[in-house]
Amino acid sequence: MESFTKVKLDDSQLRAAVQAAFGEGCAVLSCTELTGGFFNTAYDLELEDGKQVILKVAPSLETRTLSYECNIMAAEVNALRLVATDGRIPVPAVYSFDDSSSVLPCPYFFMEKVYGQPYSEVKESYSPAEQAEIERELGRYQRLINGITGTRFGLFTQDAGEDALTWRESFTGMLRTLLEDARELGVTLPAEDELIWKVLGHYLPALDEVTEPRLIHWDLWNGNLFVQDGKIVSIIDWERALWGDVLMEYYFRHFEHSAPFYEGYGQTFGSPGERLRIKLYDFYLDLILRIECDSRQYKDENHIRWTADNLAESWKSFSTLGSSPIA
């Protein structure tokens, strides 16, 4: 999708980035822009020595983004390197990362090219039994990801001074910042901030049940899951990684209802507190999907309308519970 945040590199910039990473004599034989992303720009490059790599380029440092998107390329690189050391989760290798602005006026990194196809694009070509096995395997990988623990809650790129926050304090801060972004952008939300906080106030205590920071991919939807021959070959786009509650993960959102995923994960969630937290995270994601339309200046009216309708329905179901959340 076209987005205001995407940076377009010319041939001289591509050449400079490649030579800074792989040596002065390295030339680019071919370059194809990958158009599937919504935030960064990505290029599929074939180098003179036969190596094929992916170049990801973050928005310009002058580009206005949502607050939580600040420095998320550094977060992705750190998360990829962390997960790679575990050795059990398929992720692309990071070859180099540069956020110095000395070569390009924006952060960028080179990574291993992933072969296969996004599951979102080929899911319907698989039989129901094959889909179930892929989603069962995803559940197993998701459990491994969430099994990596940290020492603090919050986004990978947050300030060190925030390390002592509880999960409730951390998530509440993320939500408050997102609502501030919406107001600054002039986004029309289903309710005023005061009412939103009044309704959410009945749910926030459930966050206190989360006491151990777990690694959360947060954006592991089918487009970030690469498959080949019915097997998962790579999990990409870790830029929104954080330390938090496992129920933040995408396959626990209202968009997905995969029993095989839960089988692979090996755990179900249905306690009163878990159900309250699921609703909080559903609403938070729905807010992001709507607000980023204005932040990134999307032109697709159908997508914008869908996000607005989705958020309205989310708020309607959320607010009707009022002061009597799920028992």
mmCIF file of C-alpha atoms in Angstrom:
data_model
loop_
_atom_site.group_PDB
_atom_site.id
_atom_site.type_symbol
_atom_site.label_atom_id
_atom_site.label_comp_id
_atom_site.label_asym_id
_atom_site.label_seq_id
_atom_site.Cartn_x
_atom_site.Cartn_y
_atom_site.Cartn_z
ATOM 1 C CA MET A 1 0.000 0.000 0.000
ATOM 2 C CA GLU A 2 1.214 3.513 -0.762
ATOM 3 C CA SER A 3 2.057 5.427 2.381
ATOM 4 C CA PHE A 4 3.401 8.872 3.183
ATOM 5 C CA THR A 5 6.054 7.234 5.347
ATOM 6 C CA LYS A 6 7.745 5.292 2.529
ATOM 7 C CA VAL A 7 11.126 6.558 1.329
ATOM 8 C CA LYS A 8 12.088 6.083 -2.326
ATOM 9 C CA LEU A 9 15.818 5.618 -2.966
ATOM 10 C CA ASP A 10 17.523 6.514 -6.228
ATOM 11 C CA ASP A 11 20.270 4.428 -7.839
ATOM 12 C CA SER A 12 23.102 6.385 -6.221
ATOM 13 C CA GLN A 13 21.594 5.961 -2.758
ATOM 14 C CA LEU A 14 21.088 2.237 -3.287
ATOM 15 C CA ARG A 15 24.670 1.885 -4.461
ATOM 16 C CA ALA A 16 26.009 3.847 -1.489
ATOM 17 C CA ALA A 17 24.085 1.734 1.021
ATOM 18 C CA VAL A 18 25.187 -1.530 -0.592
ATOM 19 C CA GLN A 19 28.839 -0.526 -0.732
ATOM 20 C CA ALA A 20 28.801 0.677 2.871
ATOM 21 C CA ALA A 21 27.478 -2.718 3.952
ATOM 22 C CA PHE A 22 29.245 -5.121 1.593
ATOM 23 C CA GLY A 23 32.345 -3.306 0.334
ATOM 24 C CA GLU A 24 33.347 -0.639 -2.152
ATOM 25 C CA GLY A 25 33.468 -3.026 -5.082
ATOM 26 C CA CYS A 26 29.998 -4.485 -4.592
ATOM 27 C CA ALA A 27 27.540 -3.631 -7.361
ATOM 28 C CA VAL A 28 23.774 -4.039 -7.660
ATOM 29 C CA LEU A 29 22.708 -6.244 -10.573
ATOM 30 C CA SER A 30 18.958 -5.906 -10.070
ATOM 31 C CA CYS A 31 16.561 -4.152 -7.731
ATOM 32 C CA THR A 32 12.834 -4.688 -7.186
ATOM 33 C CA GLU A 33 10.767 -2.674 -4.751
ATOM 34 C CA LEU A 34 8.537 -4.845 -2.564
ATOM 35 C CA THR A 35 5.125 -3.235 -2.285
ATOM 36 C CA GLY A 36 3.462 -5.334 0.398
ATOM 37 C CA GLY A 37 4.489 -3.276 3.428
ATOM 38 C CA PHE A 38 2.595 -0.406 5.009
ATOM 39 C CA PHE A 39 5.352 1.596 6.742
ATOM 40 C CA ASN A 40 8.942 0.949 5.613
ATOM 41 C CA THR A 41 10.242 0.706 2.075
ATOM 42 C CA ALA A 42 11.764 -2.653 1.105
ATOM 43 C CA TYR A 43 13.925 -3.629 -1.854
ATOM 44 C CA ASP A 44 14.858 -7.066 -3.151
ATOM 45 C CA LEU A 45 18.452 -6.784 -4.384
ATOM 46 C CA GLU A 46 20.691 -9.112 -6.340
ATOM 47 C CA LEU A 47 24.365 -8.224 -5.831
ATOM 48 C CA GLU A 48 27.245 -8.740 -8.203
ATOM 49 C CA ASP A 49 28.620 -11.664 -6.195
ATOM 50 C CA GLY A 50 25.303 -13.503 -6.561
ATOM 51 C CA LYS A 51 24.075 -12.688 -3.067
ATOM 52 C CA GLN A 52 20.385 -11.813 -2.772
ATOM 53 C CA VAL A 53 19.403 -9.561 0.100
ATOM 54 C CA ILE A 54 16.526 -7.456 1.342
ATOM 55 C CA LEU A 55 17.072 -3.783 2.150
ATOM 56 C CA LYS A 56 14.581 -2.196 4.535
ATOM 57 C CA VAL A 57 14.484 1.577 4.772
ATOM 58 C CA ALA A 58 12.737 3.417 7.589
ATOM 59 C CA PRO A 59 10.876 6.694 7.123
ATOM 60 C CA SER A 60 12.961 9.851 7.031
ATOM 61 C CA LEU A 61 13.848 11.227 10.461
ATOM 62 C CA GLU A 62 11.779 14.308 9.590
ATOM 63 C CA THR A 63 8.666 12.241 8.844
ATOM 64 C CA ARG A 64 5.987 12.504 11.481
ATOM 65 C CA THR A 65 4.989 9.054 12.724
ATOM 66 C CA LEU A 66 2.928 7.766 15.611
ATOM 67 C CA SER A 67 4.754 7.988 18.928
ATOM 68 C CA TYR A 68 5.137 4.239 19.365
ATOM 69 C CA GLU A 69 6.756 4.026 15.913
ATOM 70 C CA CYS A 70 9.781 6.050 16.984
ATOM 71 C CA ASN A 71 12.993 4.022 16.440
ATOM 72 C CA ILE A 72 11.090 0.850 15.577
ATOM 73 C CA MET A 73 13.665 -0.188 12.992
ATOM 74 C CA ALA A 74 16.221 -0.461 15.799
ATOM 75 C CA ALA A 75 13.642 -2.497 17.694
ATOM 76 C CA GLU A 76 13.251 -4.878 14.749
ATOM 77 C CA VAL A 77 16.990 -5.415 14.400
ATOM 78 C CA ASN A 78 17.389 -6.021 18.136
ATOM 79 C CA ALA A 79 14.456 -8.428 18.196
ATOM 80 C CA LEU A 80 15.698 -10.367 15.155
ATOM 81 C CA ARG A 81 19.127 -10.757 16.699
ATOM 82 C CA LEU A 82 17.664 -11.810 20.041
ATOM 83 C CA VAL A 83 15.389 -14.426 18.471
ATOM 84 C CA ALA A 84 18.181 -15.707 16.232
ATOM 85 C CA THR A 85 20.279 -16.524 19.306
ATOM 86 C CA ASP A 86 17.466 -18.782 20.547
ATOM 87 C CA GLY A 87 17.913 -20.905 17.425
ATOM 88 C CA ARG A 88 14.468 -22.518 17.365
ATOM 89 C CA ILE A 89 12.454 -19.833 15.571
ATOM 90 C CA PRO A 90 12.938 -19.206 11.825
ATOM 91 C CA VAL A 91 13.903 -15.565 11.240
ATOM 92 C CA PRO A 92 16.023 -13.857 8.569
ATOM 93 C CA ALA A 93 19.619 -13.058 9.484
ATOM 94 C CA VAL A 94 20.575 -9.389 9.881
ATOM 95 C CA TYR A 95 23.663 -8.500 7.802
ATOM 96 C CA SER A 96 24.092 -4.855 8.798
ATOM 97 C CA PHE A 97 22.214 -1.944 10.383
ATOM 98 C CA ASP A 98 22.943 1.773 10.042
ATOM 99 C CA ASP A 99 21.093 4.547 11.827
ATOM 100 C CA SER A 100 23.956 7.062 11.685
ATOM 101 C CA SER A 101 22.434 9.096 8.788
ATOM 102 C CA SER A 102 25.932 9.204 7.275
ATOM 103 C CA VAL A 103 24.998 7.145 4.197
ATOM 104 C CA LEU A 104 21.238 7.604 3.950
ATOM 105 C CA PRO A 105 19.142 10.262 5.703
ATOM 106 C CA CYS A 106 17.188 7.529 7.479
ATOM 107 C CA PRO A 107 17.847 4.221 9.273
ATOM 108 C CA TYR A 108 18.166 1.094 7.130
ATOM 109 C CA PHE A 109 19.314 -2.497 7.372
ATOM 110 C CA PHE A 110 20.137 -5.437 5.148
ATOM 111 C CA MET A 111 18.825 -8.880 5.918
ATOM 112 C CA GLU A 112 18.728 -12.337 4.450
ATOM 113 C CA LYS A 113 16.234 -12.821 1.627
ATOM 114 C CA VAL A 114 13.341 -15.039 2.680
ATOM 115 C CA TYR A 115 12.077 -17.571 0.148
ATOM 116 C CA GLY A 116 8.485 -18.699 0.135
ATOM 117 C CA GLN A 117 5.283 -16.645 0.111
ATOM 118 C CA PRO A 118 3.332 -14.658 2.695
ATOM 119 C CA TYR A 119 0.663 -16.937 4.141
ATOM 120 C CA SER A 120 -1.926 -14.198 3.555
ATOM 121 C CA GLU A 121 -1.349 -14.481 -0.192
ATOM 122 C CA VAL A 122 -1.389 -18.268 -0.544
ATOM 123 C CA LYS A 123 -3.598 -19.464 2.309
ATOM 124 C CA GLU A 124 -6.536 -20.291 0.034
ATOM 125 C CA SER A 125 -4.315 -22.435 -2.193
ATOM 126 C CA TYR A 126 -3.874 -24.868 0.704
ATOM 127 C CA SER A 127 -6.470 -27.413 1.731
ATOM 128 C CA PRO A 128 -8.213 -26.979 5.106
ATOM 129 C CA ALA A 129 -6.021 -29.761 6.524
ATOM 130 C CA GLU A 130 -2.862 -28.033 5.256
ATOM 131 C CA GLN A 131 -4.000 -24.688 6.654
ATOM 132 C CA ALA A 132 -4.634 -26.330 10.006
ATOM 133 C CA GLU A 133 -1.112 -27.773 10.087
ATOM 134 C CA ILE A 134 0.466 -24.420 9.211
ATOM 135 C CA GLU A 135 -1.528 -22.658 11.928
ATOM 136 C CA ARG A 136 -0.735 -25.423 14.410
ATOM 137 C CA GLU A 137 2.950 -24.931 13.619
ATOM 138 C CA LEU A 138 2.495 -21.180 14.059
ATOM 139 C CA GLY A 139 1.030 -21.826 17.501
ATOM 140 C CA ARG A 140 4.147 -23.789 18.439
ATOM 141 C CA TYR A 141 6.438 -21.005 17.230
ATOM 142 C CA GLN A 142 4.303 -18.394 18.958
ATOM 143 C CA ARG A 143 4.687 -20.259 22.262
ATOM 144 C CA LEU A 144 8.482 -20.347 21.766
ATOM 145 C CA ILE A 145 8.555 -16.607 21.071
ATOM 146 C CA ASN A 146 6.492 -15.865 24.147
ATOM 147 C CA GLY A 147 8.723 -18.154 26.183
ATOM 148 C CA ILE A 148 11.567 -15.634 25.890
ATOM 149 C CA THR A 149 11.441 -13.450 28.996
ATOM 150 C CA GLY A 150 12.782 -9.974 29.692
ATOM 151 C CA THR A 151 13.586 -7.770 32.646
ATOM 152 C CA ARG A 152 11.103 -4.981 32.011
ATOM 153 C CA PHE A 153 7.779 -4.187 30.361
ATOM 154 C CA GLY A 154 7.272 -1.983 27.334
ATOM 155 C CA LEU A 155 8.464 -1.306 23.803
ATOM 156 C CA PHE A 156 12.003 -2.280 22.818
ATOM 157 C CA THR A 157 12.870 1.363 22.152
ATOM 158 C CA GLN A 158 11.440 3.010 25.240
ATOM 159 C CA ASP A 159 13.579 5.207 27.467
ATOM 160 C CA ALA A 160 15.609 3.472 30.156
ATOM 161 C CA GLY A 161 13.879 5.559 32.794
ATOM 162 C CA GLU A 162 10.643 3.691 32.134
ATOM 163 C CA ASP A 163 12.078 0.268 32.966
ATOM 164 C CA ALA A 164 10.468 0.075 36.398
ATOM 165 C CA LEU A 165 6.922 0.286 35.061
ATOM 166 C CA THR A 166 4.423 -2.472 35.770
ATOM 167 C CA TRP A 167 2.537 -3.914 32.813
ATOM 168 C CA ARG A 168 -0.544 -1.941 33.790
ATOM 169 C CA GLU A 169 1.449 1.296 33.885
ATOM 170 C CA SER A 170 3.241 0.470 30.648
ATOM 171 C CA PHE A 171 0.138 -0.439 28.642
ATOM 172 C CA THR A 172 -1.838 2.495 30.035
ATOM 173 C CA GLY A 173 0.975 4.794 28.960
ATOM 174 C CA MET A 174 0.983 3.288 25.451
ATOM 175 C CA LEU A 175 -2.759 3.817 25.192
ATOM 176 C CA ARG A 176 -2.571 7.388 26.504
ATOM 177 C CA THR A 177 0.133 8.276 23.980
ATOM 178 C CA LEU A 178 -1.887 6.771 21.141
ATOM 179 C CA LEU A 179 -4.950 8.831 22.073
ATOM 180 C CA GLU A 180 -2.768 11.952 22.211
ATOM 181 C CA ASP A 181 -1.525 11.168 18.705
ATOM 182 C CA ALA A 182 -5.118 10.842 17.516
ATOM 183 C CA ARG A 183 -6.066 14.236 18.898
ATOM 184 C CA GLU A 184 -2.998 15.901 17.391
ATOM 185 C CA LEU A 185 -3.831 14.413 13.995
ATOM 186 C CA GLY A 186 -7.485 15.404 14.280
ATOM 187 C CA VAL A 187 -8.733 11.823 13.967
ATOM 188 C CA THR A 188 -12.420 11.398 14.758
ATOM 189 C CA LEU A 189 -12.805 8.677 17.381
ATOM 190 C CA PRO A 190 -16.038 7.015 18.554
ATOM 191 C CA ALA A 191 -15.945 8.869 21.883
ATOM 192 C CA GLU A 192 -14.122 11.617 23.747
ATOM 193 C CA ASP A 193 -11.073 10.706 25.790
ATOM 194 C CA GLU A 194 -12.889 11.195 29.095
ATOM 195 C CA LEU A 195 -15.536 8.606 28.222
ATOM 196 C CA ILE A 196 -12.968 6.193 26.792
ATOM 197 C CA TRP A 197 -10.969 6.286 30.012
ATOM 198 C CA LYS A 198 -14.131 5.946 32.103
ATOM 199 C CA VAL A 199 -15.120 2.751 30.277
ATOM 200 C CA LEU A 200 -11.609 1.339 30.166
ATOM 201 C CA GLY A 201 -11.156 2.006 33.858
ATOM 202 C CA HIS A 202 -13.252 -1.109 34.599
ATOM 203 C CA TYR A 203 -10.805 -3.266 32.611
ATOM 204 C CA LEU A 204 -7.386 -1.899 33.514
ATOM 205 C CA PRO A 205 -7.091 -3.719 36.893
ATOM 206 C CA ALA A 206 -6.982 -7.019 34.971
ATOM 207 C CA LEU A 207 -3.561 -5.963 33.655
ATOM 208 C CA ASP A 208 -2.134 -6.432 37.143
ATOM 209 C CA GLU A 209 -2.345 -10.201 36.604
ATOM 210 C CA VAL A 210 0.608 -9.922 34.188
ATOM 211 C CA THR A 211 3.806 -9.918 36.216
ATOM 212 C CA GLU A 212 6.436 -11.440 33.886
ATOM 213 C CA PRO A 213 7.600 -9.593 30.744
ATOM 214 C CA ARG A 214 7.337 -11.902 27.726
ATOM 215 C CA LEU A 215 8.633 -11.304 24.212
ATOM 216 C CA ILE A 216 5.735 -10.234 22.009
ATOM 217 C CA HIS A 217 5.991 -10.019 18.209
ATOM 218 C CA TRP A 218 2.669 -8.113 18.200
ATOM 219 C CA ASP A 219 2.351 -8.020 14.405
ATOM 220 C CA LEU A 220 2.382 -11.725 13.570
ATOM 221 C CA TRP A 221 -0.497 -11.685 11.110
ATOM 222 C CA ASN A 222 -0.541 -13.910 8.038
ATOM 223 C CA GLY A 223 1.315 -11.376 5.909
ATOM 224 C CA ASN A 224 4.366 -11.650 8.157
ATOM 225 C CA LEU A 225 4.390 -15.440 8.082
ATOM 226 C CA PHE A 226 6.288 -16.932 5.130
ATOM 227 C CA VAL A 227 5.440 -20.463 4.068
ATOM 228 C CA GLN A 228 6.731 -22.906 1.480
ATOM 229 C CA ASP A 229 5.457 -26.396 0.678
ATOM 230 C CA GLY A 230 3.072 -26.254 3.626
ATOM 231 C CA LYS A 231 5.765 -25.332 6.159
ATOM 232 C CA ILE A 232 6.650 -22.088 7.917
ATOM 233 C CA VAL A 233 10.043 -20.928 6.655
ATOM 234 C CA SER A 234 10.335 -17.496 8.284
ATOM 235 C CA ILE A 235 8.678 -14.983 10.595
ATOM 236 C CA ILE A 236 9.378 -11.376 9.584
ATOM 237 C CA ASP A 237 8.645 -7.741 10.573
ATOM 238 C CA TRP A 238 9.614 -7.604 14.239
ATOM 239 C CA GLU A 239 9.627 -3.813 14.412
ATOM 240 C CA ARG A 240 6.735 -3.632 16.878
ATOM 241 C CA ALA A 241 8.270 -6.099 19.316
ATOM 242 C CA LEU A 242 7.721 -5.410 22.985
ATOM 243 C CA TRP A 243 7.923 -6.968 26.430
ATOM 244 C CA GLY A 244 4.415 -7.587 27.672
ATOM 245 C CA ASP A 245 1.402 -9.881 27.879
ATOM 246 C CA VAL A 246 1.214 -12.858 25.504
ATOM 247 C CA LEU A 247 -2.427 -11.988 24.823
ATOM 248 C CA MET A 248 -1.205 -8.955 22.846
ATOM 249 C CA GLU A 249 -0.324 -11.300 19.956
ATOM 250 C CA TYR A 250 -2.290 -10.969 16.724
ATOM 251 C CA TYR A 251 -3.725 -14.498 16.626
ATOM 252 C CA PHE A 252 -5.532 -13.718 19.909
ATOM 253 C CA ARG A 253 -7.306 -10.745 18.260
ATOM 254 C CA HIS A 254 -10.917 -10.818 17.094
ATOM 255 C CA PHE A 255 -9.731 -11.088 13.466
ATOM 256 C CA GLU A 256 -8.561 -14.683 13.936
ATOM 257 C CA HIS A 257 -10.407 -17.787 15.149
ATOM 258 C CA SER A 258 -8.003 -20.680 14.607
ATOM 259 C CA ALA A 259 -8.491 -23.747 16.779
ATOM 260 C CA PRO A 260 -5.320 -25.366 15.329
ATOM 261 C CA PHE A 261 -3.293 -22.341 16.448
ATOM 262 C CA TYR A 262 -4.441 -22.881 20.032
ATOM 263 C CA GLU A 263 -3.644 -26.582 19.725
ATOM 264 C CA GLY A 264 -0.116 -25.721 18.680
ATOM 265 C CA TYR A 265 0.206 -23.063 21.352
ATOM 266 C CA GLY A 266 -0.829 -25.612 23.942
ATOM 267 C CA GLN A 267 -2.834 -23.233 26.082
ATOM 268 C CA THR A 268 -6.269 -21.664 26.047
ATOM 269 C CA PHE A 269 -7.316 -18.443 27.722
ATOM 270 C CA GLY A 270 -10.722 -17.948 29.255
ATOM 271 C CA SER A 271 -10.439 -16.661 32.802
ATOM 272 C CA PRO A 272 -12.339 -13.440 33.621
ATOM 273 C CA GLY A 273 -9.130 -11.421 33.751
ATOM 274 C CA GLU A 274 -7.854 -12.873 30.476
ATOM 275 C CA ARG A 275 -11.106 -12.044 28.703
ATOM 276 C CA LEU A 276 -10.931 -8.465 29.963
ATOM 277 C CA ARG A 277 -7.360 -8.087 28.722
ATOM 278 C CA ILE A 278 -8.253 -9.545 25.318
ATOM 279 C CA LYS A 279 -10.915 -6.863 24.892
ATOM 280 C CA LEU A 280 -8.446 -4.135 25.863
ATOM 281 C CA TYR A 281 -5.923 -5.319 23.302
ATOM 282 C CA ASP A 282 -8.597 -5.698 20.605
ATOM 283 C CA PHE A 283 -9.631 -2.088 21.112
ATOM 284 C CA TYR A 284 -6.031 -0.880 21.184
ATOM 285 C CA LEU A 285 -5.240 -2.509 17.834
ATOM 286 C CA ASP A 286 -8.452 -1.202 16.302
ATOM 287 C CA LEU A 287 -7.449 2.297 17.421
ATOM 288 C CA ILE A 288 -4.039 1.941 15.775
ATOM 289 C CA LEU A 289 -5.526 0.709 12.492
ATOM 290 C CA ARG A 290 -7.769 3.777 12.280
ATOM 291 C CA ILE A 291 -5.274 6.377 13.501
ATOM 292 C CA GLU A 292 -2.440 5.248 11.236
ATOM 293 C CA CYS A 293 -4.622 5.961 8.184
ATOM 294 C CA ASP A 294 -4.228 9.681 8.908
ATOM 295 C CA SER A 295 -0.659 9.429 10.129
ATOM 296 C CA ARG A 296 0.471 7.664 6.935
ATOM 297 C CA GLN A 297 -1.919 9.613 4.684
ATOM 298 C CA TYR A 298 -3.460 6.551 3.086
ATOM 299 C CA LYS A 299 -5.429 7.193 -0.104
ATOM 300 C CA ASP A 300 -7.440 3.966 -0.161
ATOM 301 C CA GLU A 301 -10.906 5.145 0.855
ATOM 302 C CA ASN A 302 -12.188 1.585 1.214
ATOM 303 C CA HIS A 303 -9.450 0.760 3.719
ATOM 304 C CA ILE A 304 -10.028 3.972 5.659
ATOM 305 C CA ARG A 305 -13.760 3.282 5.803
ATOM 306 C CA TRP A 306 -13.131 -0.295 6.947
ATOM 307 C CA THR A 307 -10.893 0.824 9.815
ATOM 308 C CA ALA A 308 -13.447 3.423 10.929
ATOM 309 C CA ASP A 309 -16.313 0.916 10.846
ATOM 310 C CA ASN A 310 -14.191 -1.696 12.594
ATOM 311 C CA LEU A 311 -13.288 0.739 15.384
ATOM 312 C CA ALA A 312 -16.911 1.844 15.766
ATOM 313 C CA GLU A 313 -18.049 -1.764 16.188
ATOM 314 C CA SER A 314 -15.217 -2.464 18.603
ATOM 315 C CA TRP A 315 -16.137 0.529 20.747
ATOM 316 C CA LYS A 316 -19.843 -0.313 20.614
ATOM 317 C CA SER A 317 -19.273 -3.837 21.926
ATOM 318 C CA PHE A 318 -16.749 -2.554 24.433
ATOM 319 C CA SER A 319 -18.805 0.296 25.833
ATOM 320 C CA THR A 320 -22.094 -1.582 26.082
ATOM 321 C CA LEU A 321 -20.574 -3.522 28.959
ATOM 322 C CA GLY A 322 -20.204 -0.233 30.808
ATOM 323 C CA SER A 323 -19.474 -0.732 34.474
ATOM 324 C CA SER A 324 -20.234 -4.417 34.281
ATOM 325 C CA PRO A 325 -17.365 -6.011 32.354
ATOM 326 C CA ILE A 326 -17.218 -9.714 31.597
ATOM 327 C CA ALA A 327 -17.958 -11.672 34.724
#
